Coordinates of C-alpha atoms in Angstrom, one line a residue:
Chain F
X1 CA 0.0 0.0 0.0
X2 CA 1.7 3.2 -0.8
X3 CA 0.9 5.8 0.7
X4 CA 2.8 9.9 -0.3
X5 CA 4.8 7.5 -2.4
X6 CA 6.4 5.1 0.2
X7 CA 5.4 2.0 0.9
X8 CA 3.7 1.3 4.1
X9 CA 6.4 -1.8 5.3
X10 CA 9.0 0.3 4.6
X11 CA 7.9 2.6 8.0
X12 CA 9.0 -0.7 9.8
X13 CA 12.7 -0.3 8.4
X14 CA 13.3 2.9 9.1
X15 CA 15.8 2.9 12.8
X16 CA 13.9 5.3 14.7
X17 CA 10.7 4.2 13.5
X18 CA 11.3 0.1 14.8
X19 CA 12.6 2.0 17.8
X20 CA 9.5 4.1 19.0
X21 CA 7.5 1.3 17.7
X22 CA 8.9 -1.3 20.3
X23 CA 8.8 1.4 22.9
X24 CA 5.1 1.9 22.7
X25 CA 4.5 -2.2 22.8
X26 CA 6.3 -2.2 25.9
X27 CA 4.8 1.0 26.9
X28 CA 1.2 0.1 26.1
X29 CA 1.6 -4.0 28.0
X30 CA 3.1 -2.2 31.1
X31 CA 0.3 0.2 31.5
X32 CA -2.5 -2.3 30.3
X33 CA -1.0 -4.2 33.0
X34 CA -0.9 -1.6 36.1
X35 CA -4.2 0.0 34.4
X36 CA -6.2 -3.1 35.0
X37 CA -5.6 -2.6 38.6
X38 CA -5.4 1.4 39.1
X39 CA -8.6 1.8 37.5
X40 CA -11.0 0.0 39.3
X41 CA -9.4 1.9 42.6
X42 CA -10.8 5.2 41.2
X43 CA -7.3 6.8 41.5
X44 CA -6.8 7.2 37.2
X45 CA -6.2 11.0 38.2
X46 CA -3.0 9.5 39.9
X47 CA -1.5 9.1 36.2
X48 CA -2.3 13.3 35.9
X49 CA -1.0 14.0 39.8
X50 CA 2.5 11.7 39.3
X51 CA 3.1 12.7 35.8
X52 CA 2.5 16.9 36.6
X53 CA 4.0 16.6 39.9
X54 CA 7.8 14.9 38.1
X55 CA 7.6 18.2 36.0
X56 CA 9.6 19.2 39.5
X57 CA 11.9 16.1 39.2
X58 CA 12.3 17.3 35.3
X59 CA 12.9 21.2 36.4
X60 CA 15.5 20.1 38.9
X61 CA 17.4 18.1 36.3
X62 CA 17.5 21.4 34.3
X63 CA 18.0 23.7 37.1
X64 CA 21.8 21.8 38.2
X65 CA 22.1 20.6 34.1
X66 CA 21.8 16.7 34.5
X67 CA 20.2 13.9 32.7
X68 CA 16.6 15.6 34.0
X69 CA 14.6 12.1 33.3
X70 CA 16.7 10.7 36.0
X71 CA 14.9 13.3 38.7
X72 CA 11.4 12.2 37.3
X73 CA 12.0 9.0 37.8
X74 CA 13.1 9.5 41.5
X75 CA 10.4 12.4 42.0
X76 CA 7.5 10.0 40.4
X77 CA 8.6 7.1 42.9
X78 CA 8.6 9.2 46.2
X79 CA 5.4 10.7 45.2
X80 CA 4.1 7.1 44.4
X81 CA 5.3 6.7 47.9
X82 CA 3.3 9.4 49.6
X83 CA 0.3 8.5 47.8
X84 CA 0.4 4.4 49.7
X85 CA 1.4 5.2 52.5
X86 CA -0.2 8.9 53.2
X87 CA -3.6 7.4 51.8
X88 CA -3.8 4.1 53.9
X89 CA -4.3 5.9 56.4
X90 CA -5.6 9.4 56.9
X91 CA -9.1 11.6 56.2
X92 CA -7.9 12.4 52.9
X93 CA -8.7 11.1 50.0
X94 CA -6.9 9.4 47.5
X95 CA -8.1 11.8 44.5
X96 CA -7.7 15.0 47.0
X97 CA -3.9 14.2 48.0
X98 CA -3.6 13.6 43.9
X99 CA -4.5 17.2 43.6
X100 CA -2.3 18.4 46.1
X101 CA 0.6 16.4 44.8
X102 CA 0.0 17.8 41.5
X103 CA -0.1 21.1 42.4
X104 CA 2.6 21.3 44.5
X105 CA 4.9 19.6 42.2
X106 CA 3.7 21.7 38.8
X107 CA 4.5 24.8 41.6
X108 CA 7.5 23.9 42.6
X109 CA 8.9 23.2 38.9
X110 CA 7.8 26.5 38.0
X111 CA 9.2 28.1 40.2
X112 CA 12.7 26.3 39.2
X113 CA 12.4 26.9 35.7
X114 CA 12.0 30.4 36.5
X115 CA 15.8 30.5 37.6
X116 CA 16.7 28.4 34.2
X117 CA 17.8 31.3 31.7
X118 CA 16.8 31.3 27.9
X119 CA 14.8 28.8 25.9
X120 CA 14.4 25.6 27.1
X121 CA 13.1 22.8 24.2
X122 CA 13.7 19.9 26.2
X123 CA 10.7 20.9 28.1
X124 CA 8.6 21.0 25.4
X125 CA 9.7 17.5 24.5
X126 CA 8.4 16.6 27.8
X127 CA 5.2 18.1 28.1
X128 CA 3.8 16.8 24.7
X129 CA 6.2 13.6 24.5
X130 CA 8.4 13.0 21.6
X131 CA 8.9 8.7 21.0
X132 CA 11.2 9.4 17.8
X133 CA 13.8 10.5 20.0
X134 CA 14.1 7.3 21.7
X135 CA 17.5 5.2 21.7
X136 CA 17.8 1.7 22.4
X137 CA 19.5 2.1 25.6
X138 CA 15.9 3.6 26.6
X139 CA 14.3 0.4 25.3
X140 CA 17.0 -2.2 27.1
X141 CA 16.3 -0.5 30.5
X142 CA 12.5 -0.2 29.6
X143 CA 12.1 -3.9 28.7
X144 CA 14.2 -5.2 32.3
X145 CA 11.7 -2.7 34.0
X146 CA 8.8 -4.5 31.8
X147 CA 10.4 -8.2 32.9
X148 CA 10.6 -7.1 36.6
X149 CA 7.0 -6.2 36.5
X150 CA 5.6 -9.6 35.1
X151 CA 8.0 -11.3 37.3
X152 CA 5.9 -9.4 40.6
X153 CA 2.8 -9.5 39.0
X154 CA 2.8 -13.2 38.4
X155 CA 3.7 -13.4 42.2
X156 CA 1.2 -11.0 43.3
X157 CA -1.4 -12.1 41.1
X158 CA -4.0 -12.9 43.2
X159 CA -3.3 -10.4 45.9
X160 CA -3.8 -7.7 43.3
X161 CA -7.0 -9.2 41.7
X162 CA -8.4 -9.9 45.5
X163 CA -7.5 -6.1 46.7
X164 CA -9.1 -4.9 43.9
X165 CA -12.1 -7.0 43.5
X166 CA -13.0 -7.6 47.3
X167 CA -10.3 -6.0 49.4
X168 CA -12.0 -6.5 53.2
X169 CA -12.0 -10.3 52.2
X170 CA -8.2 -9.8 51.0
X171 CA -7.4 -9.3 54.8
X172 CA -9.5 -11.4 56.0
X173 CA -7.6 -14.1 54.0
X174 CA -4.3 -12.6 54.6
X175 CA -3.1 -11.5 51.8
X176 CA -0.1 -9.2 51.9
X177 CA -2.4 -6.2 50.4
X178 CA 0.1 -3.3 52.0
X179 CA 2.9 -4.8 50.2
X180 CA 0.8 -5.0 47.0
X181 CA -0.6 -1.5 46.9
X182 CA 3.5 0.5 47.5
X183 CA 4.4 -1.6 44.6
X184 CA 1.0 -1.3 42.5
X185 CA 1.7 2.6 43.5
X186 CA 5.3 3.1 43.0
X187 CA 5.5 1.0 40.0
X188 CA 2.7 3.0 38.5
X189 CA 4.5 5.8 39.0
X190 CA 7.9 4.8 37.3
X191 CA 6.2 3.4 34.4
X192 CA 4.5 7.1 34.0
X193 CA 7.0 9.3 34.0
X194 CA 8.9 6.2 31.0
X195 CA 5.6 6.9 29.3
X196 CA 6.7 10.6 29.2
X197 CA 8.7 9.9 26.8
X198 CA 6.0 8.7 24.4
X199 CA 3.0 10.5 25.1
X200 CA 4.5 13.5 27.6
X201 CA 2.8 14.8 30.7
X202 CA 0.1 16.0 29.4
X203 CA -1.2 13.2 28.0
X204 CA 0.2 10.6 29.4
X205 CA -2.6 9.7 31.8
X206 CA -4.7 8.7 28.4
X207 CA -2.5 5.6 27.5
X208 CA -2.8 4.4 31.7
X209 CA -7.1 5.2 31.6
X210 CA -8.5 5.1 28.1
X211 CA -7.3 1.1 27.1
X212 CA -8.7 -0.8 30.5
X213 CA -12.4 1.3 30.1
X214 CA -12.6 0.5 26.2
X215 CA -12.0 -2.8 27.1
X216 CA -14.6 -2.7 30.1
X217 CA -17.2 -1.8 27.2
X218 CA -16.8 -4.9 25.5
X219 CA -15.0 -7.5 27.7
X220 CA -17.3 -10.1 29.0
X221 CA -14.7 -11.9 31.8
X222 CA -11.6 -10.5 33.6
X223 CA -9.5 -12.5 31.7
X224 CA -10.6 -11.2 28.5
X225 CA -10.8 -7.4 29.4
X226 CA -7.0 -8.3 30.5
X227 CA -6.4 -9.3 27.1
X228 CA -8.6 -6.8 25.1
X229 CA -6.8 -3.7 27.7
X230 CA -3.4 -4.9 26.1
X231 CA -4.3 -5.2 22.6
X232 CA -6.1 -1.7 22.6
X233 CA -3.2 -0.5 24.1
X234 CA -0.9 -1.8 21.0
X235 CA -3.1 -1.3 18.1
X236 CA -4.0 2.4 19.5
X237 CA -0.5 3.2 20.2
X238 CA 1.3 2.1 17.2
X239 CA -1.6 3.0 14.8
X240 CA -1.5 6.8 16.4
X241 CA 2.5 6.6 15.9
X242 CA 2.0 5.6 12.2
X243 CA -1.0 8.0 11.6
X244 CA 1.3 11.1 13.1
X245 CA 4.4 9.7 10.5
X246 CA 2.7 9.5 7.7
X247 CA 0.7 13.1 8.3
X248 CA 3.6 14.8 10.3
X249 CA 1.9 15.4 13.1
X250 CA 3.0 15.2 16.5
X251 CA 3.2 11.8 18.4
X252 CA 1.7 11.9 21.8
X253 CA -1.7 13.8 20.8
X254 CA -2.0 11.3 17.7
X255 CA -1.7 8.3 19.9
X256 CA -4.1 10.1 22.4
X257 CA -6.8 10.9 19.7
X258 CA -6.2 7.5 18.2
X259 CA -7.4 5.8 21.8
X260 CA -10.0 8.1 22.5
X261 CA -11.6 7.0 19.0
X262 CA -11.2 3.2 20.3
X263 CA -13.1 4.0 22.8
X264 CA -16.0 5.9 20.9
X265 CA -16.4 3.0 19.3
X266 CA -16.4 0.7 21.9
X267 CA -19.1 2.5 24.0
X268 CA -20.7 2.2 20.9
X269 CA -20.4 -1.5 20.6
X270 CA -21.5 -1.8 23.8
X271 CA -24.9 0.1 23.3
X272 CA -25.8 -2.3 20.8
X273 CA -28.8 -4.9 21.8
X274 CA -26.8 -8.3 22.8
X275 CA -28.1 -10.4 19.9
X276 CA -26.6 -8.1 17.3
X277 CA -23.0 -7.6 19.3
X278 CA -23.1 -11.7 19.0
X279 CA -23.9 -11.8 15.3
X280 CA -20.9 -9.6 14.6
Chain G
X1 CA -4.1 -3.6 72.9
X2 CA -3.3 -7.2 72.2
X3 CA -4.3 -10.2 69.5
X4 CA -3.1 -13.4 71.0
X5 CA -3.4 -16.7 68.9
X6 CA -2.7 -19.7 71.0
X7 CA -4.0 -23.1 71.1
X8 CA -5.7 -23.9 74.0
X9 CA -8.5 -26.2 76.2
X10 CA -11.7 -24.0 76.4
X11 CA -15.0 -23.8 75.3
X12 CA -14.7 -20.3 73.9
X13 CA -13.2 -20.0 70.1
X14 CA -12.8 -16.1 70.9
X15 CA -12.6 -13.9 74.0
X16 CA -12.5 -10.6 74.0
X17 CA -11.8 -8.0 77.1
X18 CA -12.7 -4.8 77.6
X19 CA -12.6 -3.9 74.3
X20 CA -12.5 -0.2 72.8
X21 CA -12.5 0.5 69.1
X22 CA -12.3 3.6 67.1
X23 CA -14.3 4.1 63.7
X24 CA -13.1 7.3 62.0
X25 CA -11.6 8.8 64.9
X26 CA -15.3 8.0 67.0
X27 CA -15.2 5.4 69.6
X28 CA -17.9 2.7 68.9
X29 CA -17.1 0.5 70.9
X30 CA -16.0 0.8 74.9
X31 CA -15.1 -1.1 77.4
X32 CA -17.1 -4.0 75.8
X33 CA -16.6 -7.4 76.9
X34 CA -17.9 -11.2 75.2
X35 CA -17.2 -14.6 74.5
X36 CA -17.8 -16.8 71.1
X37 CA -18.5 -20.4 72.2
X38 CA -17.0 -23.3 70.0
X39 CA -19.7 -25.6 67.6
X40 CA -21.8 -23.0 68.3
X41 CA -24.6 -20.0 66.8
X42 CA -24.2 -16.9 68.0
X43 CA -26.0 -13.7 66.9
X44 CA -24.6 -10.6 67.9
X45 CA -27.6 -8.0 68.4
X46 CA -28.1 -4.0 69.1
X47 CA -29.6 -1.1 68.0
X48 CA -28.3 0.8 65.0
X49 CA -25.1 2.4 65.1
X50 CA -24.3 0.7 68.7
X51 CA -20.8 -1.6 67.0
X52 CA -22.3 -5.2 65.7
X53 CA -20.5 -4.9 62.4
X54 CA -17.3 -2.7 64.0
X55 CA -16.7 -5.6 67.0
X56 CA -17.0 -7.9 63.8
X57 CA -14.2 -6.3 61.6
X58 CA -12.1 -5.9 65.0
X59 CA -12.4 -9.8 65.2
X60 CA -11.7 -10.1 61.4
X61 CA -8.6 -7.7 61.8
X62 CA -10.3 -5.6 59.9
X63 CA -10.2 -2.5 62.4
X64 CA -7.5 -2.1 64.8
X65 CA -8.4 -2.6 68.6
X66 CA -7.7 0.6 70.1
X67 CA -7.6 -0.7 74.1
X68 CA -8.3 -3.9 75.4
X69 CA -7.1 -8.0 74.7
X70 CA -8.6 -10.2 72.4
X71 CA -7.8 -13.9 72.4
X72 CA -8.5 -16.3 69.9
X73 CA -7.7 -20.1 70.6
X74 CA -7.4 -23.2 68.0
X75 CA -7.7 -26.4 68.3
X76 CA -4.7 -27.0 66.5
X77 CA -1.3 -25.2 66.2
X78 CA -2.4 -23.6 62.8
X79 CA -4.3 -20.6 63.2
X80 CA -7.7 -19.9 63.1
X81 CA -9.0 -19.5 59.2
X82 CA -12.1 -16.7 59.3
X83 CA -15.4 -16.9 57.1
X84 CA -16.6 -13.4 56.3
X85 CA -19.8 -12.8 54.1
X86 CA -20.6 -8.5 54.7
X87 CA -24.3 -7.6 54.1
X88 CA -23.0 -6.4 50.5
X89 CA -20.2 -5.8 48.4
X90 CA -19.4 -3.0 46.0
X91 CA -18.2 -4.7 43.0
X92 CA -16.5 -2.5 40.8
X93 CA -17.8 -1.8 37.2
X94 CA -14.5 -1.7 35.9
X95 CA -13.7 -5.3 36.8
X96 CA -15.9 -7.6 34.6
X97 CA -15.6 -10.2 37.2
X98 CA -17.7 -13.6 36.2
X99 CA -19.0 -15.8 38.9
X100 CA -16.6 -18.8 38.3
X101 CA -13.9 -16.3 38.1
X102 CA -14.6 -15.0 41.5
X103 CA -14.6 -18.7 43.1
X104 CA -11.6 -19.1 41.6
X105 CA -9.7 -16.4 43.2
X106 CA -11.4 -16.1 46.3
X107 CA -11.5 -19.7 47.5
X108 CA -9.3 -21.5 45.2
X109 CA -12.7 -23.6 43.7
X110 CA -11.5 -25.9 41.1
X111 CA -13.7 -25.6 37.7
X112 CA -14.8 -29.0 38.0
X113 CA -16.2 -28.4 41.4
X114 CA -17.9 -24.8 40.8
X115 CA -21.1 -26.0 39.7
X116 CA -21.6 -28.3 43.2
X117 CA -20.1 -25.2 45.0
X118 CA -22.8 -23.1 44.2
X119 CA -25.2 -25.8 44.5
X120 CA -24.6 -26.0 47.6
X121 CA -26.7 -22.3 48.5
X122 CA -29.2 -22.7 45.8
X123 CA -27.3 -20.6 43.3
X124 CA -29.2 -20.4 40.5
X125 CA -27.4 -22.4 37.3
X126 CA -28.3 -20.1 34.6
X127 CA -26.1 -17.1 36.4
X128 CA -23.1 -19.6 36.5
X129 CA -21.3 -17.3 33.5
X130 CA -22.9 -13.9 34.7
X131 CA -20.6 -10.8 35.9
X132 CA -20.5 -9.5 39.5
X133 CA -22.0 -6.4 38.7
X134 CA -25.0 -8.1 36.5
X135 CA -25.8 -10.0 40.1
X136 CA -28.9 -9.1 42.4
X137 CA -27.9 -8.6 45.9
X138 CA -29.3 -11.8 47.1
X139 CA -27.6 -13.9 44.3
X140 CA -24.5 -12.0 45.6
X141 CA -25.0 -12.9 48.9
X142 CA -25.1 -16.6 48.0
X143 CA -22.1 -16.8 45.9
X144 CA -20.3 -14.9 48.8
X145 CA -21.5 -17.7 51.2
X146 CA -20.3 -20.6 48.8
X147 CA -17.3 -19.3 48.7
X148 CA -16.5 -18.9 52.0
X149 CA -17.8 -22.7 53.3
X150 CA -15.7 -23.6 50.1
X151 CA -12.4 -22.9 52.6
X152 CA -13.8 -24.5 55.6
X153 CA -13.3 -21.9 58.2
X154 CA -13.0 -22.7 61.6
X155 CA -15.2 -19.7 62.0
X156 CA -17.5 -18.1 60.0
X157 CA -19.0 -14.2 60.4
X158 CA -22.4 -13.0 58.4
X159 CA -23.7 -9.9 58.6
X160 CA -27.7 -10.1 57.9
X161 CA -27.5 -13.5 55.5
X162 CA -31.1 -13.2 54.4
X163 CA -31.3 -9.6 54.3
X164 CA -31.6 -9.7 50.5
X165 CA -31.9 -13.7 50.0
X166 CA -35.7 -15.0 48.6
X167 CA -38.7 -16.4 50.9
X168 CA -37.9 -19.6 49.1
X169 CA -34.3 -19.9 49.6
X170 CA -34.2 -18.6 53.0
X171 CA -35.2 -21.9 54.7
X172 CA -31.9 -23.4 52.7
X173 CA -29.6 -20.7 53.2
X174 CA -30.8 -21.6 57.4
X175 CA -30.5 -25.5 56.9
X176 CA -26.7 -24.8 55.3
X177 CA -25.7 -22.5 58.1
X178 CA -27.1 -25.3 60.5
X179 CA -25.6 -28.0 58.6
X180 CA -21.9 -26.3 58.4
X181 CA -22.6 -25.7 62.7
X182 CA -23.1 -29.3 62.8
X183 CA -19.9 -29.9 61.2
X184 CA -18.3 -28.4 64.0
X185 CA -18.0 -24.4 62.5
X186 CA -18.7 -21.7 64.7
X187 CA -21.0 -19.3 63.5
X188 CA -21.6 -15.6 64.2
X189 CA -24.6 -13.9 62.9
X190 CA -25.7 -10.2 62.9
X191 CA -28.7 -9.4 62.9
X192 CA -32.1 -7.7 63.6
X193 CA -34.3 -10.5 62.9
X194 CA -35.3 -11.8 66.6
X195 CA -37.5 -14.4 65.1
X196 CA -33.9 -15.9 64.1
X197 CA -32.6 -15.6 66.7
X198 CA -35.3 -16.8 69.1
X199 CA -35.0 -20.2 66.7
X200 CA -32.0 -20.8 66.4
X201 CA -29.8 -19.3 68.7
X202 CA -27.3 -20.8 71.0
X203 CA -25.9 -18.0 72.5
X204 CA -26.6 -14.2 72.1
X205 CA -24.1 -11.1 73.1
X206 CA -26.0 -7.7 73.1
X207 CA -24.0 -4.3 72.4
X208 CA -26.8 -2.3 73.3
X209 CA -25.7 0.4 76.5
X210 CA -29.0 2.0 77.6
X211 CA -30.4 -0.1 80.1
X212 CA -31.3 -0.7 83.5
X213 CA -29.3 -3.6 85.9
X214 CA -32.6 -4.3 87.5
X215 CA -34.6 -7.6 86.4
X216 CA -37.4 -5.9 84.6
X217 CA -40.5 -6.6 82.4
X218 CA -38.7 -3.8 80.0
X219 CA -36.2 -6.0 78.7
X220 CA -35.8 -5.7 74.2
X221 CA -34.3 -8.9 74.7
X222 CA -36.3 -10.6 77.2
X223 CA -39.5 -9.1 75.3
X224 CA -38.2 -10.1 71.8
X225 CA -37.2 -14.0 72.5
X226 CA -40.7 -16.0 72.4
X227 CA -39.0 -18.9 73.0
X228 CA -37.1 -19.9 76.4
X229 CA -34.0 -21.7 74.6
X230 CA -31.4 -19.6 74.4
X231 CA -28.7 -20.8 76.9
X232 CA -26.8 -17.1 77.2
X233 CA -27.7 -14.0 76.7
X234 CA -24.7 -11.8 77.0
X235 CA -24.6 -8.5 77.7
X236 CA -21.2 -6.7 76.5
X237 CA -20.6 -3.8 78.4
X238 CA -21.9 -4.0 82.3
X239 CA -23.5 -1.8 83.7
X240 CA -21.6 0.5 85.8
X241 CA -24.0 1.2 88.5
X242 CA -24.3 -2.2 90.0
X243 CA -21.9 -5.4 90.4
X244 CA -24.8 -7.6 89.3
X245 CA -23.0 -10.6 88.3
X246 CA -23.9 -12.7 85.7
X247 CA -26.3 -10.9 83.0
X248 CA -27.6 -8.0 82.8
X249 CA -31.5 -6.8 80.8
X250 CA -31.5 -3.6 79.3
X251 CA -34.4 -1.2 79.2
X252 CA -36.9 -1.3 76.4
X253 CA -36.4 2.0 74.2

């Protein structure tokens, strides 16, 4: 299929392309994964609270002129932190300390960049992602990240599913819950701020929420919505990373609009009268 | 405040003294004092808002005890496994959780067995593949209850069991509690219902704290028990105005 006079297969040859290509896989199984599970808690806003709030991890990086992704990372897990342990605990709510972290971190990285002189593009980069600039160092340390995390999950299975289905049973039986929910919470975390790179703070949040409630439209077992949240994930991701290629348009948004539309059409699957969804 | 697990030679599966409990910063619960005989039905009873379903969750370890000992003794050197079915369950709508699916997870339930499981509390067949959040709250209810005799618990906690089962499947849902009792399970019930508990009832602890230590014709207890045999009837936090052993009846409100 050729398409402004290039073949389609030959997007899958070019380096950078194969490159942001693998990324968003990886990307879109680790958040399908931790989205199946954050969801349901009614803390998605947590993906908009950790991502804003490393924009003070980000601004510190600039501020002493290091690596600034480094800061994120480090800033995204202690606020990950905060939010288990501050949470478990206290009158405030989950969603209410998510605004607070999220203020106070988008302050505090203000008020740094304020002392950074002159133009600063990187940050733009960050804000509205940008996957074409990722290097396969970036994909070596995402995929052991995306290794550790199946090799918890599979230990944690059940805890997770039980905490989030029917969490007062969960301690009844046992289960090691606390545990669970700082690594369901700081892993979160870390795999926003690697999402940044793909999607950038802005709209990051869309690639943790908008797969697992498509999926909720037209899943009919938890085992299948597992399934359906990762494929959605992939086929939105890559097909908003080709779409933005082939039109020039920027990456993030494109995968964003591209998932959003996924779901359109799933809440419209869903509304259809049960004999005709089994026809189809 | 202590939680002791020991195995030990009495008749009581759980003691618990002087017990206070915080709910959101509120005390609910003070100074209260009771006893859950072994192979044994016991309904815990009160008046709204006076700690049924918070001394419950304490018990469970679902609420920290705040002052106050609690002692739980097996029969064995393993420890005691708990039964819990609430009155309901929020199920998620963004977990499209099927019945099976739930046994599965909860209680282990292999797929050849889930069909006798449910069986078992008159689950109805047809809802076998149905999600959590398509069941009614007495289908709910049951599925909750298989699951939880599925583990065999040593003891078992239900807070208002009928409350949203069918006429016709109450008089099972009684005959499997009273069957699992006879298999040597100790239940605890809450409830409202007196004409339960004036059936069935082995032993009855009372949270409620306006009353008078005087034997009196105003007794809710006394006046709400048509039937003379109910072995205890314990009274959780004593009066403080008299040293009344034994029991004491509490004022009609």
């Amino acid at each position: 299929m050729k398409i402004f006079n290039m073949e389609l297969f030959e997007l899958f040859t070019i380096p950078f392309m194969i490159r942001a290509l693998v990324g968003s896989i990886l990307l879109s199984l680790l958040f399908g994964l931790f989205g199946t599970f954050i969801v349901p808690r009614r803390v998605s806003f947590m993906a908009d609270g950790i991502s804003h709030a490393s924009l003070l991890g980000i601004a510190f990086g600039l501020f002493i002129g290091t690596y600034p992704l480094i800061y994120a990372f480090l800033a995204a897990a202690i606020f990950g932190f905060i939010l288990a342990k501050v949470s478990e605990h206290s009158r405030i709510t989950e969603d209410g300390l998510i605004g607070i972290l999220l203020t106070g971190g988008m302050s505090g990285a203000l008020i740094l960049l304020s002392f950074v002189p002159g133009y600063k593009p990187e940050l733009f980069s960050y804000l509205f992602g940008n996957i074409l600039s990722i290097q396969w160092v970036d994909l070596y340390i995402l995929s052991g990240f995306f290794v550790i995390t199946c090799i918890i999950l599979i230990s944690q299975w059940r805890t997770l599913v039980m905490s989030t289905v029917h969490p007062d049973l969960a301690r009844v039986l046992k289960m090691p819950i606390k545990r669970t929910r700082y690594f369901l919470f700081i892993g979160t975390a870390i795999a926003l701020i690697a999402g940044v790179k793909l999607l950038g703070v802005i709209l990051v949040s869309a690639l943790l929420i908008t797969p697992v409630l498509a999926a909720n439209q037209i899943g009919t077992s938890f085992k299948s919505t597992i399934f359906l949240t990762l494929l959605i994930g992939i086929v939105g991701s890559v097909t908003g990373l080709i779409i933005s290629y082939i039109f020039d348009l920027p990456s993030g948004p494109s995968i964003a609009l591209t998932l959003v539309l996924i779901f359109i059409a799933s809440l419209f699957y869903s509304s259809l009268p049960k004999q005709k969804k089994l026809n189809s | 405040m202590t939680r002791i697990e020991n195995p030990g030679f009495t008749d009581n599966i759980i003691e618990c003294q002087n017990l206070t409990i915080y709910r959101d910063f509120h005390e609910v619960l003070h100074n209260a004092s009771c006893s859950i005989p072994k192979d044994s039905l016991t309904f815990i009873v009160g008046e709204n808002g006076s700690g049924k379903t918070t001394l419950v969750q304490s018990i469970l370890g679902l609420l920290p005890i705040n002052e106050g000992e609690m002692e739980l003794h097996s029969d064995t050197e393993k420890d005691l496994i708990f039964g819990y079915v609430p009155q309901s369950v929020n199920f998620s709508k963004h977990v499209q959780m099927t019945v099976s699916e739930y046994l599965k997870y909860s209680a282990s339930v292999p797929s050849d067995l889930i069909e006798e499981t449910l069986n078992i509390v008159d689950f109805p067949e047809t809802h076998l593949h149905n999600r959590l959040t398509e069941l009614s709250g007495g289908q709910t209810q049951k599925l909750l209850l298989a699951a939880e005799l599925f583990r065999s618990p040593d003891i078992l906690f239900l807070d208002e069991p009928l409350s949203n089962v069918d006429n016709s499947s109450e008089k099972h849902i009684i005959d499997v509690i009273l069957g699992i009792k006879n298999q040597g399970v100790s239940i605890v019930i809450i409830t409202h219902d007196w004409q339960m508990v004036s059936s069935y009832a082995d032993h009855v602890i009372c949270l409620n704290t306006n009353f008078l230590c005087e034997l009196s014709s105003n007794c809710i207890c006394k006046n709400s028990l048509s039937k003379i045999n109910i072995k205890n009837i314990q009274k959780a936090t004593p009066d403080p105005q008299s040293s009344h052993p034994g029991y004491c009846y509490i004022e009609n409100i």
